[in-house]
XYZ file of C-alpha atoms in Angstrom:
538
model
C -23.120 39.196 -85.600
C -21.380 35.622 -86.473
C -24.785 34.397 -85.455
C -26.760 36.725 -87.551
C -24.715 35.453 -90.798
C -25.672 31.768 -89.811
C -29.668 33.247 -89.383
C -29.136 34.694 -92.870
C -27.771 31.755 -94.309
C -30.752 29.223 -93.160
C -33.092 32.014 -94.251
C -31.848 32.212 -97.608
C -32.745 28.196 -97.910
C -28.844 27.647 -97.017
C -28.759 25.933 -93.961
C -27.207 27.126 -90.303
C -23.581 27.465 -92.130
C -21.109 30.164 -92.579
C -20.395 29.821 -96.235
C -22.266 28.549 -98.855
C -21.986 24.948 -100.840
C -19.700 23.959 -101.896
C -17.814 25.435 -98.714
C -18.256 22.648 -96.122
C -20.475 23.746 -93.050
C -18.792 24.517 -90.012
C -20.565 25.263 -86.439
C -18.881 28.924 -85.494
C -21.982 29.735 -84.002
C -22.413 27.966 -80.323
C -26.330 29.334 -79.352
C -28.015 26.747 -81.529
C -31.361 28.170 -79.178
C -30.622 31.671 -79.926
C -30.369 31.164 -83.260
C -33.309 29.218 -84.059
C -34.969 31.873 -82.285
C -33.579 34.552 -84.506
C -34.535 33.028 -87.298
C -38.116 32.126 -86.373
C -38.448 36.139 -85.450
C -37.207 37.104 -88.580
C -39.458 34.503 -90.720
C -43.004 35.511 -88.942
C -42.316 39.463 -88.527
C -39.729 40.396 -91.069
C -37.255 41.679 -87.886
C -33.546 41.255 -88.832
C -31.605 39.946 -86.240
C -29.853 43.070 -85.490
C -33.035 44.534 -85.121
C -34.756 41.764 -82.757
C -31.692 40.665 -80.865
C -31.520 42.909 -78.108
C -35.549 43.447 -77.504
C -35.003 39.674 -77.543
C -32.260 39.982 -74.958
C -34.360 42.822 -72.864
C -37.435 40.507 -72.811
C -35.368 37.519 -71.373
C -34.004 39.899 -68.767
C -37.187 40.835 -67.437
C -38.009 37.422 -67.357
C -34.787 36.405 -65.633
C -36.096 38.673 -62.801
C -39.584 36.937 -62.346
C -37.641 33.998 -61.562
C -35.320 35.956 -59.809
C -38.582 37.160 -57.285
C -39.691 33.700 -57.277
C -36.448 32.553 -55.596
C -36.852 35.564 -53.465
C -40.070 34.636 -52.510
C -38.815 30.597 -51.190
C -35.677 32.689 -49.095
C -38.021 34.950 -47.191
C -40.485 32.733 -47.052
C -40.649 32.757 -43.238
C -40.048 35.934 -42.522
C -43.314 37.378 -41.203
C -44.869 40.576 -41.873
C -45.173 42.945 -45.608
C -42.737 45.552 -44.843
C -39.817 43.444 -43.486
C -40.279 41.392 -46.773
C -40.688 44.272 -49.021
C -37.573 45.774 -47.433
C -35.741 42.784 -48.009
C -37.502 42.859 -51.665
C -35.983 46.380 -52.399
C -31.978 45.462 -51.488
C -31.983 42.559 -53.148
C -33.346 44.561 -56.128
C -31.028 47.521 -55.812
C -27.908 44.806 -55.382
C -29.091 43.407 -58.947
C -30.339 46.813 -60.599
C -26.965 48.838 -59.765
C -24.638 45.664 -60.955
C -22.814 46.855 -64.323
C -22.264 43.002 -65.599
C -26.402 42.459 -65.000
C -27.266 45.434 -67.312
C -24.398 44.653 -70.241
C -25.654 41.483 -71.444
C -29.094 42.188 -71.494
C -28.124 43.577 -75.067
C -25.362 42.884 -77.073
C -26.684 40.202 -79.804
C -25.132 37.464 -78.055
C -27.387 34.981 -76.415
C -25.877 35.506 -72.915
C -29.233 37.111 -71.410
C -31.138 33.998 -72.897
C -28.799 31.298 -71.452
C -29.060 33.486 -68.112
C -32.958 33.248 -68.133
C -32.652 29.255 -68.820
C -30.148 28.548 -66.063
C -32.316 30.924 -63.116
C -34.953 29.049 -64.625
C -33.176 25.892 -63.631
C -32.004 26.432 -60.558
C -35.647 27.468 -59.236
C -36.884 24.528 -60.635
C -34.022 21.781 -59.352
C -34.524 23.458 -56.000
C -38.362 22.883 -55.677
C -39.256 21.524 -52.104
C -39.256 17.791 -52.058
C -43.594 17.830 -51.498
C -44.060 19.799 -54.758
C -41.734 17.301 -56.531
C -44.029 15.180 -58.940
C -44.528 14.211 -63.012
C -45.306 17.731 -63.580
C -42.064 18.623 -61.998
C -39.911 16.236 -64.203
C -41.030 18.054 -67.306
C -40.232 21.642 -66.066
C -36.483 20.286 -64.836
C -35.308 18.429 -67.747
C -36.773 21.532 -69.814
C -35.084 23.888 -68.274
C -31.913 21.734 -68.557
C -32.397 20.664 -72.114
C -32.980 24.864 -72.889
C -29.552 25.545 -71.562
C -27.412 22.819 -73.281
C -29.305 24.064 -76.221
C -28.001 27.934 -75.933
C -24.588 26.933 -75.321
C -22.277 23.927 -75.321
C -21.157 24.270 -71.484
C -24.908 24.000 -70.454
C -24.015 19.920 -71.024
C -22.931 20.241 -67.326
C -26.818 21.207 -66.135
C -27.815 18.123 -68.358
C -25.586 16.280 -66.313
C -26.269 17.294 -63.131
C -30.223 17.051 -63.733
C -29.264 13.160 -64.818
C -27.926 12.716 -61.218
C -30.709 15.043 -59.620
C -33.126 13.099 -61.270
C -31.800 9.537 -60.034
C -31.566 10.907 -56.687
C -35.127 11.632 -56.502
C -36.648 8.568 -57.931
C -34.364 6.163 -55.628
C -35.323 7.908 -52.280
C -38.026 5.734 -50.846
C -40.483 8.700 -50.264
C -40.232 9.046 -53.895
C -42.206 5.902 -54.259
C -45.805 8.320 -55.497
C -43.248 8.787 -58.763
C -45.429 6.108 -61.357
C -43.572 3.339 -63.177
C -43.540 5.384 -66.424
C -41.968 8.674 -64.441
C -39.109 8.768 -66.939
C -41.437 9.952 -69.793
C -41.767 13.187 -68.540
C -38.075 13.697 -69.123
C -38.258 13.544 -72.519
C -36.909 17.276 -72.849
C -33.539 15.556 -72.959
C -34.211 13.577 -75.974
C -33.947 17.379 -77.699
C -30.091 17.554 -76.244
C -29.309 13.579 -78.092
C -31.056 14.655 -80.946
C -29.298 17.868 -81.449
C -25.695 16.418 -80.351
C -26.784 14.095 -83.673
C -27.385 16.654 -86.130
C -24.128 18.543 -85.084
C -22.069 15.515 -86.155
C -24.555 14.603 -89.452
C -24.273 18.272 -90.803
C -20.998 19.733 -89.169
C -18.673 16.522 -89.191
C -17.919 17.382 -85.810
C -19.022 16.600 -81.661
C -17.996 19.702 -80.905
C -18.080 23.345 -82.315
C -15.788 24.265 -84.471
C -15.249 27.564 -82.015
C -14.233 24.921 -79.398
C -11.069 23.522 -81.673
C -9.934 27.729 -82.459
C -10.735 29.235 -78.658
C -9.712 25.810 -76.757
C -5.742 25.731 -76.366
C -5.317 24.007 -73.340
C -6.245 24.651 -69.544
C -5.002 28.214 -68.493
C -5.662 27.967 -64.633
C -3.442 31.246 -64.216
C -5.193 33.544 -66.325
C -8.762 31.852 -65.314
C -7.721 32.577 -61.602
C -6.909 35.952 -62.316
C -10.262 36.268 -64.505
C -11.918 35.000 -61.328
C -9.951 37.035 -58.337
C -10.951 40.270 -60.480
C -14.553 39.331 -61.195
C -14.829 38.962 -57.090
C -13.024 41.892 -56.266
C -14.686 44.195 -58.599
C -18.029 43.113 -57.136
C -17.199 42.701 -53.762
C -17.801 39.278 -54.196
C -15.766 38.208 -50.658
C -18.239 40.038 -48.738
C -20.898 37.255 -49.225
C -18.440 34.395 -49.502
C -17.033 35.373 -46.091
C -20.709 35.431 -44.743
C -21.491 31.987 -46.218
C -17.995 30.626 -44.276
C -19.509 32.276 -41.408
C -23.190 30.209 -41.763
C -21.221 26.835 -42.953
C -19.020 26.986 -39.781
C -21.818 27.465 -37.508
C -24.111 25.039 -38.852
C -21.507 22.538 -38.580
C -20.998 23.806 -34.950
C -24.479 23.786 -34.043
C -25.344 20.728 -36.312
C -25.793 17.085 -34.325
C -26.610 14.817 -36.813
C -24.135 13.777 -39.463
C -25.489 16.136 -42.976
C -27.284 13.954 -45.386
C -26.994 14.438 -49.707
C -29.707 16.437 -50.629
C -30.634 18.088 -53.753
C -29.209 21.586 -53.201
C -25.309 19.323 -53.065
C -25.931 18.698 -56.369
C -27.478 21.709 -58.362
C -24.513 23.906 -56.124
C -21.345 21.240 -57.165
C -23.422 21.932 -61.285
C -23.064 25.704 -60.559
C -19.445 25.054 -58.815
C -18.377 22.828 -61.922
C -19.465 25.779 -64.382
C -17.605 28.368 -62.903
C -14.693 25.973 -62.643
C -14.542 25.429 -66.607
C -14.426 29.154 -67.232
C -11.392 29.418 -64.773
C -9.845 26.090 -65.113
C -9.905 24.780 -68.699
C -10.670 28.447 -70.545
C -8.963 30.526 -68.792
C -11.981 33.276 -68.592
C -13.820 35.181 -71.401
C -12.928 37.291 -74.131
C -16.326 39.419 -73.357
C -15.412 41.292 -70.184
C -17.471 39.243 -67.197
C -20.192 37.577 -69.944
C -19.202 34.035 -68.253
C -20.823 34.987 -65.121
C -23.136 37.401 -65.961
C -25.930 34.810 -63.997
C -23.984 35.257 -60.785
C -25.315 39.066 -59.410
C -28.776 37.839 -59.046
C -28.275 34.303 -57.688
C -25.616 35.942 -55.348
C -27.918 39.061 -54.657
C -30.871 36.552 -53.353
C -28.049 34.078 -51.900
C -26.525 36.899 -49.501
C -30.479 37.362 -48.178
C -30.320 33.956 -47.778
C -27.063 34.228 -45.828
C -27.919 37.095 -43.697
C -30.946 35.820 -42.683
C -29.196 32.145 -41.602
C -26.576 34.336 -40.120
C -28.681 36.661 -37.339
C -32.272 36.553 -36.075
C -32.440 40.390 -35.996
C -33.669 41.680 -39.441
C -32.028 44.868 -38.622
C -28.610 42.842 -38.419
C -29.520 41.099 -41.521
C -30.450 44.463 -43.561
C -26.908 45.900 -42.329
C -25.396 42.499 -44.080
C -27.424 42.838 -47.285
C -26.471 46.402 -47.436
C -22.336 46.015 -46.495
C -22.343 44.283 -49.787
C -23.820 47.122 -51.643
C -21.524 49.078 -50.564
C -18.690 47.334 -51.432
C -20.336 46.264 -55.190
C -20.644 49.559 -56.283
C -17.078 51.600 -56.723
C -15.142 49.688 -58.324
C -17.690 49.090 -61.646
C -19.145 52.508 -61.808
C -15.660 54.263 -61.160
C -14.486 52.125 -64.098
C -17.677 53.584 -66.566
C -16.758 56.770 -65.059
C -12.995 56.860 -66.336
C -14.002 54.948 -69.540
C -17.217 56.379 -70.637
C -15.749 59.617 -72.642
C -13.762 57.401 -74.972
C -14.620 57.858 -78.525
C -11.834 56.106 -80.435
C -11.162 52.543 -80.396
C -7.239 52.672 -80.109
C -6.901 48.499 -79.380
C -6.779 47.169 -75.478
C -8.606 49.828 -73.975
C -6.655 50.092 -70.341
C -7.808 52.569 -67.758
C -6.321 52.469 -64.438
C -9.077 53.700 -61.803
C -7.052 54.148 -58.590
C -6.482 57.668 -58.950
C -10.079 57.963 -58.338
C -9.984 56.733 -54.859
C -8.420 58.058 -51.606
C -5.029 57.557 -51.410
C -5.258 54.833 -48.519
C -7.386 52.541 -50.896
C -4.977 52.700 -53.853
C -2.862 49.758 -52.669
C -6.242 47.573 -52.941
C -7.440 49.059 -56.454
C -4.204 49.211 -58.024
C -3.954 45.199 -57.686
C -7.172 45.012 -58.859
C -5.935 47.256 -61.746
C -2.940 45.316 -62.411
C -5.562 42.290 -62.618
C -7.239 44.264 -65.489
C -3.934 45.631 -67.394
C -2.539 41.972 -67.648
C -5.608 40.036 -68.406
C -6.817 42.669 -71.032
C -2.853 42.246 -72.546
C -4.068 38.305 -72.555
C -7.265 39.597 -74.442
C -9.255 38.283 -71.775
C -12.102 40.150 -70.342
C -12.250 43.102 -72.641
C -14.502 45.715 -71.398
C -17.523 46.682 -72.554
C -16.869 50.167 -73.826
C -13.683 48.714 -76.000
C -16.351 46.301 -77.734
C -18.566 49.431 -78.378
C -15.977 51.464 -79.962
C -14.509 48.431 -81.992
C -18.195 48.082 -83.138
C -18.506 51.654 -83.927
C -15.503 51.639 -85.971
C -15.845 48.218 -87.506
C -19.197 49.191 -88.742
C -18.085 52.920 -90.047
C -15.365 51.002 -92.552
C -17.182 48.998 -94.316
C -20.446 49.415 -96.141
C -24.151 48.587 -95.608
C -25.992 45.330 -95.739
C -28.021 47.106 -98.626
C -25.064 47.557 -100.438
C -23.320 44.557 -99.922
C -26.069 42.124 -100.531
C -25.489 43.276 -104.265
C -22.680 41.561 -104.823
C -23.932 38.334 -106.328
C -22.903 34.985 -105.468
C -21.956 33.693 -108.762
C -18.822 33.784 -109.914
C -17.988 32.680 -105.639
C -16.520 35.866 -104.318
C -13.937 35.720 -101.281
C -13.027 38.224 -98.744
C -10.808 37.357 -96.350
C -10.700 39.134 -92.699
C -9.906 38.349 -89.103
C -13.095 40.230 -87.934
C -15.688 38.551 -89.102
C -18.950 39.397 -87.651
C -19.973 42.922 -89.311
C -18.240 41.084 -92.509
C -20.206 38.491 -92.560
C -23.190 40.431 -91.996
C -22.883 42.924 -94.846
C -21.665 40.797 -97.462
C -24.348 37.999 -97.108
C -23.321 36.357 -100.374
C -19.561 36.503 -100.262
C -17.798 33.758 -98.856
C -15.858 34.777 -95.846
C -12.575 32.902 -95.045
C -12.413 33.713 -90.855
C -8.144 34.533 -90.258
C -9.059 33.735 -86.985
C -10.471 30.614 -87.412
C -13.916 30.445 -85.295
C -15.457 29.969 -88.625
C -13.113 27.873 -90.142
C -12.142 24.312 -89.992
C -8.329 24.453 -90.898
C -7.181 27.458 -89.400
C -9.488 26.143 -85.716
C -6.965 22.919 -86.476
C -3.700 24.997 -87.092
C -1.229 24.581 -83.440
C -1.277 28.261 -81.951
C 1.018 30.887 -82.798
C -0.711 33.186 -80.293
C -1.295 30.803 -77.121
C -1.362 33.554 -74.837
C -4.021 34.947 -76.447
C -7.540 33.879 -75.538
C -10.082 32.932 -78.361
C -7.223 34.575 -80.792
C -4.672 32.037 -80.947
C -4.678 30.729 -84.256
C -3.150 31.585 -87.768
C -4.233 30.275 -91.504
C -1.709 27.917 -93.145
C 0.935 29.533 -95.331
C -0.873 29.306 -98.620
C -4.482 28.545 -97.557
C -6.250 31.789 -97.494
C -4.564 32.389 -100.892
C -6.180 29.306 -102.261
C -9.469 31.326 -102.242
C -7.987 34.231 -104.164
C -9.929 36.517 -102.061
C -11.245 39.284 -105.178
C -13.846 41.055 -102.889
C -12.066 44.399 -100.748
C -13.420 46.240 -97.914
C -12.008 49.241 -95.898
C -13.195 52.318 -94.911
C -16.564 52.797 -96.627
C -15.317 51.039 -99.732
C -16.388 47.774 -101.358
C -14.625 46.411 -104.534
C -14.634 43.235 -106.330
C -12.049 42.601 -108.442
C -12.635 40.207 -110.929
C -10.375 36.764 -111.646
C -8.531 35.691 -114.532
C -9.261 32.210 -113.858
C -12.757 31.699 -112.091
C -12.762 30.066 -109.060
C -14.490 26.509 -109.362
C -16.396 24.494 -106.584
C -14.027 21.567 -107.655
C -11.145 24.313 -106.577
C -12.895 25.328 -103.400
C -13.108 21.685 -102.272
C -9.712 20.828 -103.028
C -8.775 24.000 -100.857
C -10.522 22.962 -97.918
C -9.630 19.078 -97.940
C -5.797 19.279 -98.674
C -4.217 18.305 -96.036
C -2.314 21.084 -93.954
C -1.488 19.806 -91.085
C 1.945 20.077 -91.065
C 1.775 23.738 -92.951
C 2.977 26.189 -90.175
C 1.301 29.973 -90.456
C 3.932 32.744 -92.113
C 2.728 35.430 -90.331
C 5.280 37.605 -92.359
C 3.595 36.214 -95.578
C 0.199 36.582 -94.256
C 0.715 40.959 -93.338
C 2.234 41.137 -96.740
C -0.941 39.744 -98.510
C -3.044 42.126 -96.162
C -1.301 44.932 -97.478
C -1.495 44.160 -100.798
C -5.124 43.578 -100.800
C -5.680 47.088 -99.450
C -3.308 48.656 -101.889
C -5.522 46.932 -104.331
C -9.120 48.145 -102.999
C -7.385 51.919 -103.671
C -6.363 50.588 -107.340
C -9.688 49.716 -107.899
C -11.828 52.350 -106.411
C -9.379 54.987 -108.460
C -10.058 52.836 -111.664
C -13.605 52.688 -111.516
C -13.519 56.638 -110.919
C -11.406 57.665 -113.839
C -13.116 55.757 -115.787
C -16.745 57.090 -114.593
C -15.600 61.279 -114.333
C -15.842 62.597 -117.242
C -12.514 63.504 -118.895
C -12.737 67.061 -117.767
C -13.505 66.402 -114.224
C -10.278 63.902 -113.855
């Protein structure tokens, strides 16, 4: 929903930012795609973003599949005969249609099932046989490319590897049909320049401001762990062991000396992307949403595999469906012991090894441990923790209806370190993010939290009281207090340029104030009804 306040803004004539003038604008969004998307929705059939987002997200998950079949279609491609096709068809299917991380992000709001659709997309397209390569072909890549940096920041690396893909082709010598001008059809990537441009015109900034508050330096440790429990969950080793298996015989078998082809460098892009989220980030905050792509490229990868790996279909069916088997407990026995929760309690934690015979809970309880101390790290928090944090997020504070009401003269402040629903509801209150994804100070503030992913940083001592936050909101209740002195642009502008660099949090200073705005909302709420009841009724 940080995204949906940034759609609200630039519908309301505001711009993509996260407060109004004179707050400066800060990127806290990172889906630039997705949100010009929203917004173009919301303009031509009146459909709010938290309406549209997830038919959105639905629609681009169907259409992830089409691609998905077309890839299909290249891997099976000599197999002969309907039925061994179609049974081939119907694993593959069930491996993608039974994966838990596959159906998650085809909702959520986020614009994970749209960057998923643009990178399958991709990938068909930069592996298109060498004879089908021509102008026509340029376009599609580069487009394809240009849609994924355009989602999300980290699709750079697809820019960059269709740049070398690209070169590669046009300096082979049976490349030579290419015409002089060739390069025009890749103007898609012009879109990428131009929009790398704007960032730093409007934003001040290269780089998202999310990247400065998330981005704390490389965590290899966690991002292995992130990774080891991502495989094991899935039963990811099942098809890595059967591509070692195909590598080492092709190399066995293999007479000539390999030559670079194209597939070396689309698989080093998809290599390189997996490595950022495991190297330099350390994982995800949002359970598996990293590498929510992976079940179908791996479900029509291990067809690939089994057929390179036997010449018996039957062989090959008993490899497809191994992996089935060994994809499916883990995830579903997870929903199973977390689905009854109701009440978001904070690092939801559910060991599943009781649910397996006792001769597998040596294996699950590592993978459990895996869970318990990433989760601890708040990395990879599931999916039905984000549900119930919704739930109850949403319950405490009021509706968009009602918060919309509070004008924006006079520049009220409310300060919180959830910010989506916030920001949401109170579409002309100035939110100051205690977190700072949305803010340009607190993103710059060293860590007090370093262990924690995408939650490391603390406000300034003094900053978020230069605001004088006057607008309260806590279970179902919305006040606005009003100032003695009114806040001025002039004073909002000095806030945010003062330098407070060498300002350390006070995180002591910083509970106190959150107490005493809550005590407040209460002293409010009971004012305005004393002085509504009649006297009788007090």
């Amino acid at each position: 929903m940080i995204a949906f306040r940034y759609v609200s803004n630039s519908v309301a004539g505001r711009g993509l930012v996260w407060n109004p003038e004179p707050f400066a604008p800060v990127e806290g969004y990172t889906s630039f795609l997705w949100c010009v998307l929203l917004e173009a929705v919301w303009r031509s059939t009146g459909a709010t973003p938290p309406h549209s987002s997830n038919v959105l997200a639905l629609a681009f998950g169907y259409a992830t599949l089409c691609v998905g079949l077309l890839l299909f279609r290249r891997v099976v491609r000599n197999v002969e005969g309907s039925q061994k096709r179609g049974v081939l068809l119907a694993l593959v299917a069930a491996l993608v249609l039974s994966n838990r991380t596959f159906f998650t992000w085809l909702s959520s709001g986020l614009e994970t099932s749209l960057f998923n659709f643009c990178l399958t997309w991709w990938l068909y397209e930069a592996l298109t046989p060498t004879k089908a390569q021509n102008e026509r072909w340029l376009l599609r890549v580069t487009a394809a490319a240009a849609a994924i940096a355009l989602t999300r920041p980290d699709g750079m690396l697809f820019v960059v590897a269709t740049l070398v893909l690209v070169a590669f082709r046009l300096q082979r010598s049976e490349h030579k049909r290419f015409a002089p001008g060739a390069l025009v059809w890749c103007a898609p990537l012009i879109l990428v320049v131009a929009h790398v441009l704007w960032r730093n015109a409007l934003y001040g900034d290269w780089l998202p401001s999310t990247f400065y508050a998330k981005y704390t330096g490389i965590a290899p440790g966690r991002g292995l762990r992130f990774l080891a429990s991502f495989v094991i969950e899935y039963g990811l080793w099942w098809p890595l062991l059967l591509a070692a298996f195909v590598f080492i015989r092709t190399l066995r078998t293999r007479r000539t000396r390999p030559r670079p082809n194209a597939r070396w460098f689309v698989f080093t892009a998809l290599a390189a992307h997996v490595a950022f989220y495991t190297v330099a980030t350390g994982g995800d905050h949002f359970e598996y949403r990293v590498f929510s792509y992976v079940p179908l490229l791996v479900a029509v990868a291990t067809c690939w595999l089994a057929l390179r790996a036997t010449r018996r279909l039957a062989a090959a069916v008993a490899c497809i469906v191994v992996y089935w088997l060994v994809s499916i407990p883990l995830p579903w026995a997870h929903w199973l012991e977390t689905r009854d929760e109701q009440e978001y309690a904070g690092l939801l934690f559910k060991p599943v090894a009781p649910r397996f015979p006792t001769w597998l809970h040596p294996a699950v309880g590592a993978w459990d441990e895996l869970q318990h101390g990433l989760i601890r790290e708040s990395a990879c928090i599931r999916h039905q923790e984000h549900k119930l944090y919704f739930e109850s997020r949403s319950s405490s504070l009021p509706t968009r209806e009602i918060g919309r009401k509070i004008p924006w003269e006079g520049r009220p402040v409310h300060v919180t370190g959830a910010v989506g629903i916030a920001g949401w509801v109170l579409p002309n209150v100035a939110i100051i993010d205690y977190l700072g994804l949305n803010d340009r100070v607190i993103a710059r503030t060293p860590p007090t939290h370093a262990t924690q992913l995408a939650h490391a940083h603390r406000p300034p001592e003094g900053y978020v009281d230069c605001f004088e936050p006057n607008v309260f909101a806590e279970e179902g209740m919305l006040a606005v207090e009003e100032r003695a002195t009114p806040l001025t642009d002039a004073r909002i502008i000095e806030c945010e340029q003062r330098d407070w660099s060498g300002i350390p949090p006070n995180l002591e200073l910083e509970l106190r104030r959150s107490r005493e705005r809550r005590k407040r909302l209460y002293e409010i709420i009971l004012d305005d009804r004393k002085r509504n009841e009649p006297s009788g009724d007090r």
